[in-house]
mmCIF file of C-alpha atoms in Angstrom:
data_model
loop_
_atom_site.group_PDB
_atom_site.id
_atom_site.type_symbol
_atom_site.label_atom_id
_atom_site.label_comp_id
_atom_site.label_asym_id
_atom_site.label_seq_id
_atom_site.Cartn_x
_atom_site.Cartn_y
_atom_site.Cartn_z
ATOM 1 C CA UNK Y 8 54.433 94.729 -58.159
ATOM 2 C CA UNK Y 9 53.590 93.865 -61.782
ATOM 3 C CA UNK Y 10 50.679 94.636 -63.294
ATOM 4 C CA UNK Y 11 47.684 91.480 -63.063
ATOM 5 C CA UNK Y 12 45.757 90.986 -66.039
ATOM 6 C CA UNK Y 13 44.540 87.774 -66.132
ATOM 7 C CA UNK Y 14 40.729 89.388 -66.320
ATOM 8 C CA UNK Y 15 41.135 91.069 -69.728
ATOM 9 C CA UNK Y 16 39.942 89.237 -73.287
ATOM 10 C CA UNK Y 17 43.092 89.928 -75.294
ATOM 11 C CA UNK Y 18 45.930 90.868 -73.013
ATOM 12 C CA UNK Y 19 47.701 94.475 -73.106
ATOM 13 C CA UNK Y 20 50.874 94.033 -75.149
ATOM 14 C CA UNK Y 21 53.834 93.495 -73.735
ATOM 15 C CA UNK Y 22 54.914 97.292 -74.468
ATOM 16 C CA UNK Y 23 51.707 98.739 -73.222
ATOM 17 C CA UNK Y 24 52.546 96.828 -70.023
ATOM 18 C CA UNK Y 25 55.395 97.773 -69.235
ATOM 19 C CA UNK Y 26 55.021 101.653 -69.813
ATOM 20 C CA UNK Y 27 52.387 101.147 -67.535
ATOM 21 C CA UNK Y 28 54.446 99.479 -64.658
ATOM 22 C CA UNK Y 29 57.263 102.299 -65.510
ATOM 23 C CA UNK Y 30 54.621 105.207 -65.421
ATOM 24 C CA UNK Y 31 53.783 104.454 -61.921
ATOM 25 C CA UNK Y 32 50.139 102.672 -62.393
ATOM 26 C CA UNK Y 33 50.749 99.171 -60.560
ATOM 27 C CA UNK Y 34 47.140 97.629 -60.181
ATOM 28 C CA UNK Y 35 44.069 97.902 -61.999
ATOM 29 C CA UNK Y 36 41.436 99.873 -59.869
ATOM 30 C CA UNK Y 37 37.748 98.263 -60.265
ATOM 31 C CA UNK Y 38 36.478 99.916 -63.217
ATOM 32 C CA UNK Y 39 39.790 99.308 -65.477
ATOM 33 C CA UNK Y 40 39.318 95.017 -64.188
ATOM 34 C CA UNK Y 41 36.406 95.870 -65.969
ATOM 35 C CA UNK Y 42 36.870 97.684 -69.076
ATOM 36 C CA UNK Y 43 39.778 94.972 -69.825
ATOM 37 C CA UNK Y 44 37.745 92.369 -68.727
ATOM 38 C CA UNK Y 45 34.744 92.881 -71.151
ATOM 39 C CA UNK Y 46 36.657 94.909 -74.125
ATOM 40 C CA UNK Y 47 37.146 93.110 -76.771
ATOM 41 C CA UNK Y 48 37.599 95.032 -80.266
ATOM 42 C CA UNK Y 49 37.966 91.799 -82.232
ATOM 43 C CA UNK Y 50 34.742 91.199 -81.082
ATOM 44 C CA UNK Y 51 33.212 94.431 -82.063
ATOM 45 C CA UNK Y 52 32.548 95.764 -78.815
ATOM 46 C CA UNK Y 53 30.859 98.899 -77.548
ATOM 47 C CA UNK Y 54 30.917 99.695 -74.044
ATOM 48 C CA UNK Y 55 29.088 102.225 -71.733
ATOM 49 C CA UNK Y 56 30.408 102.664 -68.311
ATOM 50 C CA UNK Y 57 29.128 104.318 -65.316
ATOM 51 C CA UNK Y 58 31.511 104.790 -62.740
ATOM 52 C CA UNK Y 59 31.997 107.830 -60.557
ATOM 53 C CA UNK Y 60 34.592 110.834 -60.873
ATOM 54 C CA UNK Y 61 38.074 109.779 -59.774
ATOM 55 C CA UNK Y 62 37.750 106.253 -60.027
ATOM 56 C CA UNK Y 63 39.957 105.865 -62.841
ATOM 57 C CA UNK Y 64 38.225 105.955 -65.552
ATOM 58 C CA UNK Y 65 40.716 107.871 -67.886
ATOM 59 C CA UNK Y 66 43.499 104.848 -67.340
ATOM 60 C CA UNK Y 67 40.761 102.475 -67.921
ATOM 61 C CA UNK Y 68 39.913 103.746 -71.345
ATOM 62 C CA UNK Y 69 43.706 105.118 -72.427
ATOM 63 C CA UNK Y 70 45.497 101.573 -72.100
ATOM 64 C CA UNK Y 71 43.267 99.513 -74.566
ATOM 65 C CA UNK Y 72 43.569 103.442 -76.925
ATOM 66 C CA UNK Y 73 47.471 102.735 -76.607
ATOM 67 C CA UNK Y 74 47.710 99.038 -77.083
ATOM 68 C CA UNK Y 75 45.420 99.603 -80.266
ATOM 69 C CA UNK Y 76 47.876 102.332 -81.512
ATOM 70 C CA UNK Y 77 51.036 100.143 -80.263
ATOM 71 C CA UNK Y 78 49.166 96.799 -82.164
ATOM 72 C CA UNK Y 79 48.945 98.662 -85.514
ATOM 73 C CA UNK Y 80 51.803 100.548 -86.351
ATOM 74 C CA UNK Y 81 51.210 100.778 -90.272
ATOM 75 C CA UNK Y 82 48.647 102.717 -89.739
ATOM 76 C CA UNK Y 83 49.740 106.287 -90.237
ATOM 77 C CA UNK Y 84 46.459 107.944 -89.889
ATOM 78 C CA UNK Y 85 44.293 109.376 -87.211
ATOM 79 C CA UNK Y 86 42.892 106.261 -85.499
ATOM 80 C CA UNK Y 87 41.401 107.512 -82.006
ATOM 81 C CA UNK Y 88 39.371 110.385 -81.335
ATOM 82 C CA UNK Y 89 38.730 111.137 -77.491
ATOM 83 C CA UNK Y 90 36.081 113.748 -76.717
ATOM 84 C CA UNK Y 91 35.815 115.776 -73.452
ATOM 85 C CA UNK Y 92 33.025 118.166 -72.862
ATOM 86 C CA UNK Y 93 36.330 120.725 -71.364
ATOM 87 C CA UNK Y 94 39.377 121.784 -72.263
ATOM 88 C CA UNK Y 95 40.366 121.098 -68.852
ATOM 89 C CA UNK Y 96 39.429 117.374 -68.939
ATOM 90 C CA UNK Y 97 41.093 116.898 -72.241
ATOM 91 C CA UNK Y 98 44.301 118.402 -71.123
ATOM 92 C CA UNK Y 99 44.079 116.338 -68.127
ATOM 93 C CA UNK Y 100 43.782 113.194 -70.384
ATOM 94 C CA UNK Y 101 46.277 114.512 -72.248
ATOM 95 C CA UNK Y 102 48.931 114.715 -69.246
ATOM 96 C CA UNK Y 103 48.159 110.881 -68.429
ATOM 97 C CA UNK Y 104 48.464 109.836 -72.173
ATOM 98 C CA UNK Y 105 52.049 111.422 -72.062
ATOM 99 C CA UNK Y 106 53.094 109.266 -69.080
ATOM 100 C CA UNK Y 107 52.342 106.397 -70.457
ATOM 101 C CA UNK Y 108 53.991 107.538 -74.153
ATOM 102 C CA UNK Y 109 57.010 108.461 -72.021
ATOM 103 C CA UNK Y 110 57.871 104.670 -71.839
ATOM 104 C CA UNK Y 111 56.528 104.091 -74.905
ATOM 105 C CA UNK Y 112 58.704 106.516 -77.137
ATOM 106 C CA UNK Y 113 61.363 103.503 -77.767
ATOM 107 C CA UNK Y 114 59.158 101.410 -79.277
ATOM 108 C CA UNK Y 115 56.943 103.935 -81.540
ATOM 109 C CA UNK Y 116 58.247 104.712 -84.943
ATOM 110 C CA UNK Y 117 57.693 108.744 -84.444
ATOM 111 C CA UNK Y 118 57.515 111.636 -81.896
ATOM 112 C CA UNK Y 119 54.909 112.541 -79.237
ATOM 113 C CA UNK Y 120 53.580 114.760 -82.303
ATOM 114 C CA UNK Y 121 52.804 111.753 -84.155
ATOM 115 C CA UNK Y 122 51.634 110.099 -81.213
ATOM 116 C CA UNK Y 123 49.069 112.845 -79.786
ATOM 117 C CA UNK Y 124 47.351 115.995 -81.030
ATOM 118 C CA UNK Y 125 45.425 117.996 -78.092
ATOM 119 C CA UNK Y 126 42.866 120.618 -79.834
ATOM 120 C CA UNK Y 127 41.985 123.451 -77.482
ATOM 121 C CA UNK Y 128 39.494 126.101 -78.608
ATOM 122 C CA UNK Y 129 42.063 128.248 -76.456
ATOM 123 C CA UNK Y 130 44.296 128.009 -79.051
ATOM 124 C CA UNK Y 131 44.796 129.503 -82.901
ATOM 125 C CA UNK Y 132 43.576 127.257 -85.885
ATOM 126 C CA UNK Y 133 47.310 127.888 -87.197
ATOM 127 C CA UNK Y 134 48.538 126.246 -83.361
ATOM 128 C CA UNK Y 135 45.965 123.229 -83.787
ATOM 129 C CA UNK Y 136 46.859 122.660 -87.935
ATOM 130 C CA UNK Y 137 50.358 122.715 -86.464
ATOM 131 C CA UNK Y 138 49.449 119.853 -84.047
ATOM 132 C CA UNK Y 139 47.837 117.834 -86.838
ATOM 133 C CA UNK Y 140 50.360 117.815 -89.561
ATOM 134 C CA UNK Y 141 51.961 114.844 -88.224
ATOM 135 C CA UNK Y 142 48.374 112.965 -88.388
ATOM 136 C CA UNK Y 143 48.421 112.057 -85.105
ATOM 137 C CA UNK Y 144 47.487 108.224 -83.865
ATOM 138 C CA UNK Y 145 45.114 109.783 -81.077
ATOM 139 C CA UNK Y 146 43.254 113.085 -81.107
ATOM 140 C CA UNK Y 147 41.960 114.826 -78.085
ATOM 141 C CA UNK Y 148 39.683 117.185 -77.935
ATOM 142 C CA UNK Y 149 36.306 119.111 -77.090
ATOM 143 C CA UNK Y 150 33.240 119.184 -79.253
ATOM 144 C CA UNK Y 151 33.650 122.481 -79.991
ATOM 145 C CA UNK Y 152 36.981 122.660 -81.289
ATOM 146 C CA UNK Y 153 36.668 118.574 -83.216
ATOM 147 C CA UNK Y 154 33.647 119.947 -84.909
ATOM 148 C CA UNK Y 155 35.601 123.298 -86.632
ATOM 149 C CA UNK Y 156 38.771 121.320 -87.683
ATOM 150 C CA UNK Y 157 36.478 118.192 -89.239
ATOM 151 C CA UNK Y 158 33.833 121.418 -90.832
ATOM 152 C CA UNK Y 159 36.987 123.012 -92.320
ATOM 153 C CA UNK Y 160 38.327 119.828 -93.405
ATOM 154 C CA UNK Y 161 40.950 119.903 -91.788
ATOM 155 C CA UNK Y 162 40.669 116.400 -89.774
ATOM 156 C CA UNK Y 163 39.303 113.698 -91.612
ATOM 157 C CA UNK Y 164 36.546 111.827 -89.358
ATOM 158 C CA UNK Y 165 36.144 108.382 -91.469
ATOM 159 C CA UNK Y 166 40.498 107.738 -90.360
ATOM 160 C CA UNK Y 167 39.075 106.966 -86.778
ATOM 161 C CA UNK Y 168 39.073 103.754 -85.624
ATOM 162 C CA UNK Y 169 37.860 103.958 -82.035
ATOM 163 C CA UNK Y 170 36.057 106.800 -80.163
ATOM 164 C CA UNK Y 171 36.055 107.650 -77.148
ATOM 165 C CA UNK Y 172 33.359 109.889 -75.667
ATOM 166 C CA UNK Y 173 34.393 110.939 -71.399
ATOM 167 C CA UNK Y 174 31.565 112.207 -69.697
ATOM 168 C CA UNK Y 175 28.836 111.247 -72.019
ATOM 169 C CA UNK Y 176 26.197 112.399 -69.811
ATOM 170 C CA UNK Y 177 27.642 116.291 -70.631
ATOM 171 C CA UNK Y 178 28.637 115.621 -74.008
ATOM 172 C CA UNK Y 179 24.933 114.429 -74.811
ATOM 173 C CA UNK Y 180 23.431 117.437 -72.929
ATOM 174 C CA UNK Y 181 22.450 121.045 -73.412
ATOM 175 C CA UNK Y 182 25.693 123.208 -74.675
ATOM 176 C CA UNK Y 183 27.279 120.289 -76.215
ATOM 177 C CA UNK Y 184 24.307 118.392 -77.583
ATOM 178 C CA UNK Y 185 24.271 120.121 -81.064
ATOM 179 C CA UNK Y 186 27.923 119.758 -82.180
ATOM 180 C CA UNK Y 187 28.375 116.067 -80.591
ATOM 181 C CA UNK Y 188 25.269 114.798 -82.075
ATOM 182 C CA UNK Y 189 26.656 116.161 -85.634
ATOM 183 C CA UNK Y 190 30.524 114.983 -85.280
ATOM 184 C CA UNK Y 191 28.962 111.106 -84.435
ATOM 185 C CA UNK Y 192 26.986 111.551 -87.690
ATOM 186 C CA UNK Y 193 29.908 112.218 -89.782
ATOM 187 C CA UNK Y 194 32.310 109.528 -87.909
ATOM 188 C CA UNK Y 195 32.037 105.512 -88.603
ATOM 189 C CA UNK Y 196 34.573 104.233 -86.362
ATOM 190 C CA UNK Y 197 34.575 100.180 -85.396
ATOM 191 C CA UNK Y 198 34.071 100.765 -81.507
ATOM 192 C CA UNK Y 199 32.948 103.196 -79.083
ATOM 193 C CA UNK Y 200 34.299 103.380 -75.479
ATOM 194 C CA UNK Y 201 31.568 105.508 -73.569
ATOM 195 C CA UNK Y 202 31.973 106.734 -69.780
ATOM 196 C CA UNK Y 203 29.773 108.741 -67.225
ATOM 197 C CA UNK Y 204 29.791 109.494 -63.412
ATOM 198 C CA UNK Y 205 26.033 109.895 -63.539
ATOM 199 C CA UNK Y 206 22.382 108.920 -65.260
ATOM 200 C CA UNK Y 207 22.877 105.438 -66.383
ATOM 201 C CA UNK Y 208 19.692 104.485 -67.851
ATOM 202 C CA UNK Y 209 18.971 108.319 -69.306
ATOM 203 C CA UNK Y 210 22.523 108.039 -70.638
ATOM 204 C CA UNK Y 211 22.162 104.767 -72.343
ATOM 205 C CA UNK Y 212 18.587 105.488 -74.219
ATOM 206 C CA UNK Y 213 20.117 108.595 -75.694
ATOM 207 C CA UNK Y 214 23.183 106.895 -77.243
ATOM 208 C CA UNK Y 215 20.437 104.595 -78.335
ATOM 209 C CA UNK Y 216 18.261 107.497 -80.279
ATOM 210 C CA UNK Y 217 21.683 108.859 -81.299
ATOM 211 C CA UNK Y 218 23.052 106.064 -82.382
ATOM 212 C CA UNK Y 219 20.178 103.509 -83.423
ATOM 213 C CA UNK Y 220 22.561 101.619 -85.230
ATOM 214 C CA UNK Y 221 25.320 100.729 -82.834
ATOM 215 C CA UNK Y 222 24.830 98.599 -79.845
ATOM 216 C CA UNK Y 223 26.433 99.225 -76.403
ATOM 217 C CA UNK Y 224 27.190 96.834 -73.385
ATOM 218 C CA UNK Y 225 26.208 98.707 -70.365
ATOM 219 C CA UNK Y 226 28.938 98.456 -67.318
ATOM 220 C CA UNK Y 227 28.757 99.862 -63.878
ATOM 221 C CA UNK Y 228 30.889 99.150 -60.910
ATOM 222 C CA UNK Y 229 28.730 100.689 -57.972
ATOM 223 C CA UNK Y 230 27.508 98.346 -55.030
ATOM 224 C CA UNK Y 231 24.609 98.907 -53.291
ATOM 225 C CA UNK Y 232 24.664 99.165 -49.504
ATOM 226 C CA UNK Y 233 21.068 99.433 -47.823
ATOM 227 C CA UNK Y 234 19.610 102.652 -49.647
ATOM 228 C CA UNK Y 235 22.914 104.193 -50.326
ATOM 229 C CA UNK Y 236 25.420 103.690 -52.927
ATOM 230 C CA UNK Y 237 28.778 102.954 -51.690
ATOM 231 C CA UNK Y 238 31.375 102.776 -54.765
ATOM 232 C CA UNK Y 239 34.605 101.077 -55.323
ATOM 233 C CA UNK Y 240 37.154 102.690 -56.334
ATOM 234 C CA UNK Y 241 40.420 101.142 -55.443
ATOM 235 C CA UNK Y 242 41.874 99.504 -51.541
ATOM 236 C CA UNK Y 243 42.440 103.562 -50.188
ATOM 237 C CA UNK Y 244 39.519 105.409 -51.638
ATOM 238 C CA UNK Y 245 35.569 105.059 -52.259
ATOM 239 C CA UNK Y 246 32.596 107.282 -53.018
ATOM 240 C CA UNK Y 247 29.814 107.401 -50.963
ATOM 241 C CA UNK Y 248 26.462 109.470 -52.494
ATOM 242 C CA UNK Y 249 23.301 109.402 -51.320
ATOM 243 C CA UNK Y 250 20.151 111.165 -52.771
ATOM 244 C CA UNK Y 251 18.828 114.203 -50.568
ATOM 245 C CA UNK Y 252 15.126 116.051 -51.263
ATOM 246 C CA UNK Y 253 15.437 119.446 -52.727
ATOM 247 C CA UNK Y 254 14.227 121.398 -49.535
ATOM 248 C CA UNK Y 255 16.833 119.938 -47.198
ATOM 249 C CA UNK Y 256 19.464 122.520 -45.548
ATOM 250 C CA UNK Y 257 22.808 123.164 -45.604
ATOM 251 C CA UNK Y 258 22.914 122.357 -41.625
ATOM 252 C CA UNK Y 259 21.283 119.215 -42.223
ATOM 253 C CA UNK Y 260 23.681 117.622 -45.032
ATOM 254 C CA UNK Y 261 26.102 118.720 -42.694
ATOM 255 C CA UNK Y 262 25.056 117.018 -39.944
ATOM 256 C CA UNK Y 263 24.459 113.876 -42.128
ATOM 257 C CA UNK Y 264 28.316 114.490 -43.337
ATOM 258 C CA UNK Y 265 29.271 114.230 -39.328
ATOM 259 C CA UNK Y 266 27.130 110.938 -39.095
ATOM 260 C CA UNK Y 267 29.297 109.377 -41.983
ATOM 261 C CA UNK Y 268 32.006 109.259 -39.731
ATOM 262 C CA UNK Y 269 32.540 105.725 -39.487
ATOM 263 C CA UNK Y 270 33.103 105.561 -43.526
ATOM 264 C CA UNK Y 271 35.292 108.609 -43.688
ATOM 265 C CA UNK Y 272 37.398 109.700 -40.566
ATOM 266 C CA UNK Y 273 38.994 106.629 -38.526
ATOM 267 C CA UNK Y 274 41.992 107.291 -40.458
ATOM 268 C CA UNK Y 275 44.080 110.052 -41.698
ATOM 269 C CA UNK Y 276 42.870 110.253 -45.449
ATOM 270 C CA UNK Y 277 40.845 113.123 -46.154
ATOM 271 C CA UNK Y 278 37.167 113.464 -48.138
ATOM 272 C CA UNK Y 279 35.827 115.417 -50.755
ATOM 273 C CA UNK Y 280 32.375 116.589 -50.594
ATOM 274 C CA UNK Y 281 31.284 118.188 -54.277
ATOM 275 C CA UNK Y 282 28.897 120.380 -54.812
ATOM 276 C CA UNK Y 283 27.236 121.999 -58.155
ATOM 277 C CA UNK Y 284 26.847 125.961 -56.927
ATOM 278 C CA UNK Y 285 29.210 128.273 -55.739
ATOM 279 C CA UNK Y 286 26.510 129.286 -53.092
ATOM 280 C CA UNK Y 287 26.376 125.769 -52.087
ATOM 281 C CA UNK Y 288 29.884 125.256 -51.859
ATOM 282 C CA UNK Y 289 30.159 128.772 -49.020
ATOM 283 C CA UNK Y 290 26.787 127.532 -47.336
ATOM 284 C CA UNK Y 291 27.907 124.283 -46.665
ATOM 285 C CA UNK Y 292 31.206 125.107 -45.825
ATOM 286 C CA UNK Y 293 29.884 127.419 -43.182
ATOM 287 C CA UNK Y 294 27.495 124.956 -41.594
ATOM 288 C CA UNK Y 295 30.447 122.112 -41.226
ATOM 289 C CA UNK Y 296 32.222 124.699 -39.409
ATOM 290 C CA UNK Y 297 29.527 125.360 -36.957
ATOM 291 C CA UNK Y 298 29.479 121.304 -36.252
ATOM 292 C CA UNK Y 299 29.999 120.643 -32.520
ATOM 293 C CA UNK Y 300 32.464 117.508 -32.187
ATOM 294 C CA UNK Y 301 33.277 117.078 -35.514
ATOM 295 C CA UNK Y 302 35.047 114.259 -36.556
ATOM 296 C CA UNK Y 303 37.452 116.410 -39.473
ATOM 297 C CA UNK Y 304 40.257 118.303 -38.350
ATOM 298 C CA UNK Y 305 39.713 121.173 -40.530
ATOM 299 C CA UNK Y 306 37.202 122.239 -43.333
ATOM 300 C CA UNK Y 307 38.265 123.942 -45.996
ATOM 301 C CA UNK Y 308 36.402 125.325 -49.442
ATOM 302 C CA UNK Y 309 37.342 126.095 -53.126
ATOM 303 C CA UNK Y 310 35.587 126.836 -56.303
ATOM 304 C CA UNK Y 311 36.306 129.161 -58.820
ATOM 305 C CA UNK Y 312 35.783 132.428 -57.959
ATOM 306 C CA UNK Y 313 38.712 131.984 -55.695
ATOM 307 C CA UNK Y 314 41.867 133.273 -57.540
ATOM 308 C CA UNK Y 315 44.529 130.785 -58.866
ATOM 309 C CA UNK Y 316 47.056 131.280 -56.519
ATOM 310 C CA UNK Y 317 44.325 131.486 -53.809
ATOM 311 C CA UNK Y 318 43.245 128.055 -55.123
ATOM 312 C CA UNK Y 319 47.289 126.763 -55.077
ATOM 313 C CA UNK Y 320 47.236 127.863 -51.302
ATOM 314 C CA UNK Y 321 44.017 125.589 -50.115
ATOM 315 C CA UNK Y 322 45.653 122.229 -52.413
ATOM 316 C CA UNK Y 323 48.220 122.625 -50.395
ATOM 317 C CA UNK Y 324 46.965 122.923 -47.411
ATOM 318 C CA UNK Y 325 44.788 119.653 -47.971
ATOM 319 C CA UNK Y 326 48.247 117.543 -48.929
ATOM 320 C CA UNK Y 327 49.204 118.681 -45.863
ATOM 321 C CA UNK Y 328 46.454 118.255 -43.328
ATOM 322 C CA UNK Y 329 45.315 114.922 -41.997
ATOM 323 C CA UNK Y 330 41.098 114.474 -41.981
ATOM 324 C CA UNK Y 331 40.770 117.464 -43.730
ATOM 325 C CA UNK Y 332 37.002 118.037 -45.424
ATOM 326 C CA UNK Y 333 37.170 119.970 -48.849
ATOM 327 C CA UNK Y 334 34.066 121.049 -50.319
ATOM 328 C CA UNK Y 335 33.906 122.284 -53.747
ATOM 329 C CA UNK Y 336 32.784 121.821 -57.081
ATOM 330 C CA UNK Y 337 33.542 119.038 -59.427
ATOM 331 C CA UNK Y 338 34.903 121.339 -62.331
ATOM 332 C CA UNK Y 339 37.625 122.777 -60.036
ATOM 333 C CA UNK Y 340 38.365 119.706 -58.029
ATOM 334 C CA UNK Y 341 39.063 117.384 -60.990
ATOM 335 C CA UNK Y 342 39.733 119.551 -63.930
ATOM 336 C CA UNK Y 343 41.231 122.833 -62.731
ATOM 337 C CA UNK Y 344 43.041 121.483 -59.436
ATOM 338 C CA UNK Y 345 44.357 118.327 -61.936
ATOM 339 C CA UNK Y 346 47.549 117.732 -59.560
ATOM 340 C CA UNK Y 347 45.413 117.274 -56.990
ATOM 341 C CA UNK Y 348 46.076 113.810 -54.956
ATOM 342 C CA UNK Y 349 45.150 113.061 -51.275
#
């Protein structure tokens, strides 16, 4: 099946096509229709997208990066800086970056090292000055780790074309606030390419305040099914959320979890329900297991005070079980399980 692109602006490049039909990705889920659709960087286009967690949102932003990169090959500086608010995230990025390089490699004049430079704070400054000295096209990275190599000059923030900032709503919050707020000051690229899960309208009047000077196109892909929110995200897998009051109980969300069952278990897939506590992830866990009649086969729990190989055991498990439930939290689903796929 080839790829279908007739929504986008300026088509993908023939290259950037077909390293994406060879990598494996074969249709655009919602949210990349709509990133192509409504990017245009002739045009001078900054986007903000809301769209939740797993819905694609790291293809949707890394194949108008690469067909940039593949459209300008005399440029032999730094042109795209991605921020993650993890070193997880970023490594994650990373890993889908390479697949699409992988088919790329032919048709770039230079290495993966010229192509890509992942910072991790994990690592030495010697280890990340070694992954610069090739000034990579695109640089990935936390704000942490950007903001010591541009302080100690060791990446030059005017080279950067395009920006990407993944997970705004984190990267403009507590913890990461500070440093992200002072790398955007020192940066001047043409276009931003913004994404959350979460907080829309909170996210979009603080790029405002920090940016006064840029303007952003606000995208979402959500629909809106009586009071819930039922989201898109491609023909074999949606996200349903729905907002609960603060004093409700564990045995109540799980009996509204049993009541979903007409979304969620008439087939064999399996669903994800994330939590943001540890405690919530064990106390909900416990009360879906005490469910009389329940429409999963099995219910199973992870978060991260599980061991690793602990951790390996349950992912596998899940593969392997039909209507399984997992509940868990975000940071360990996406970014620490990253091989994950139901």
């Amino acid at each position: 099946m080839a790829f279908r692109l007739g929504l986008a602006k300026r088509s993908l490049s023939k290259l950037v096509k077909k390293a994406a039909n060879a990598a494996g990705f074969r249709e655009f889920l919602p949210v990349q229709k709509l990133v192509l659709a409504e990017f245009d960087y002739d045009k001078h286009t900054n986007l903000l997208v809301k769209s939740p967690t797993g819905s694609g949102k790291t293809l949707a932003f890394l194949l108008p990066v690469v067909d940039h990169v593949i459209r300008n090959p005399e440029n032999r500086t730094s042109q795209v800086l991605i921020i993650a608010p993890s070193r997880d995230l970023g490594s994650q990025i990373m890993k889908e970056l390479r697949k699409l390089f992988e088919h790329l490699q032919n048709s770039f004049d230079g290495d993966w090292m010229s192509f890509c430079a992942f910072l991790s704070g994990g690592k030495s400054t010697k280890s990340n000055l070694f992954f610069l000295q090739k000034s990579p096209r695109i640089v990935i990275g936390s704000p942490g780790i950007i903001f010591e190599m541009v302080d100690s000059e060791m990446l030059e923030p005017r080279d950067f074309e395009l920006v990407v900032l993944d997970e705004v709503d984190q990267l403009l919050a507590k913890g990461f606030a500070e440093e992200t707020e002072i790398i955007l000051s020192l940066i001047s690229p043409e276009r931003y390419l913004c994404f959350s899960a979460t907080n829309s309208i909170e996210v979009f009047d603080r790029l405002r305040s920090v940016m006064p000077q840029q303007k952003f196109s606000f995208l979402k892909t959500e629909k809106i099914v009586k009071n819930d929110l039922l989201f898109d995200v491609s023909p074999t897998l949606f996200h349903y959320k729905k907002k609960l009051s603060k004093e409700v109980s564990p045995p109540s969300i799980a009996q509204e979890i049993k009541n979903l069952r007409k979304f969620f278990f008439n087939s064999k897939g399996s669903t994800i329900v994330f939590c943001n506590k540890k405690r919530e992830v064990d106390a909900l866990a416990g009360s879906l297991r005490m469910i009389d009649d329940a429409p999963w086969s099995v219910v199973y729990q992870i978060h991260g005070f599980f061991p690793q190989n602990q951790r390996n055991k349950i992912m596998n498990a899940v593969r392997d079980t039909e209507r399984c439930l997992l509940i868990g939290k975000v940071i360990i689903i996406f970014f620490k399980e990253v091989e994950f796929n139901l």
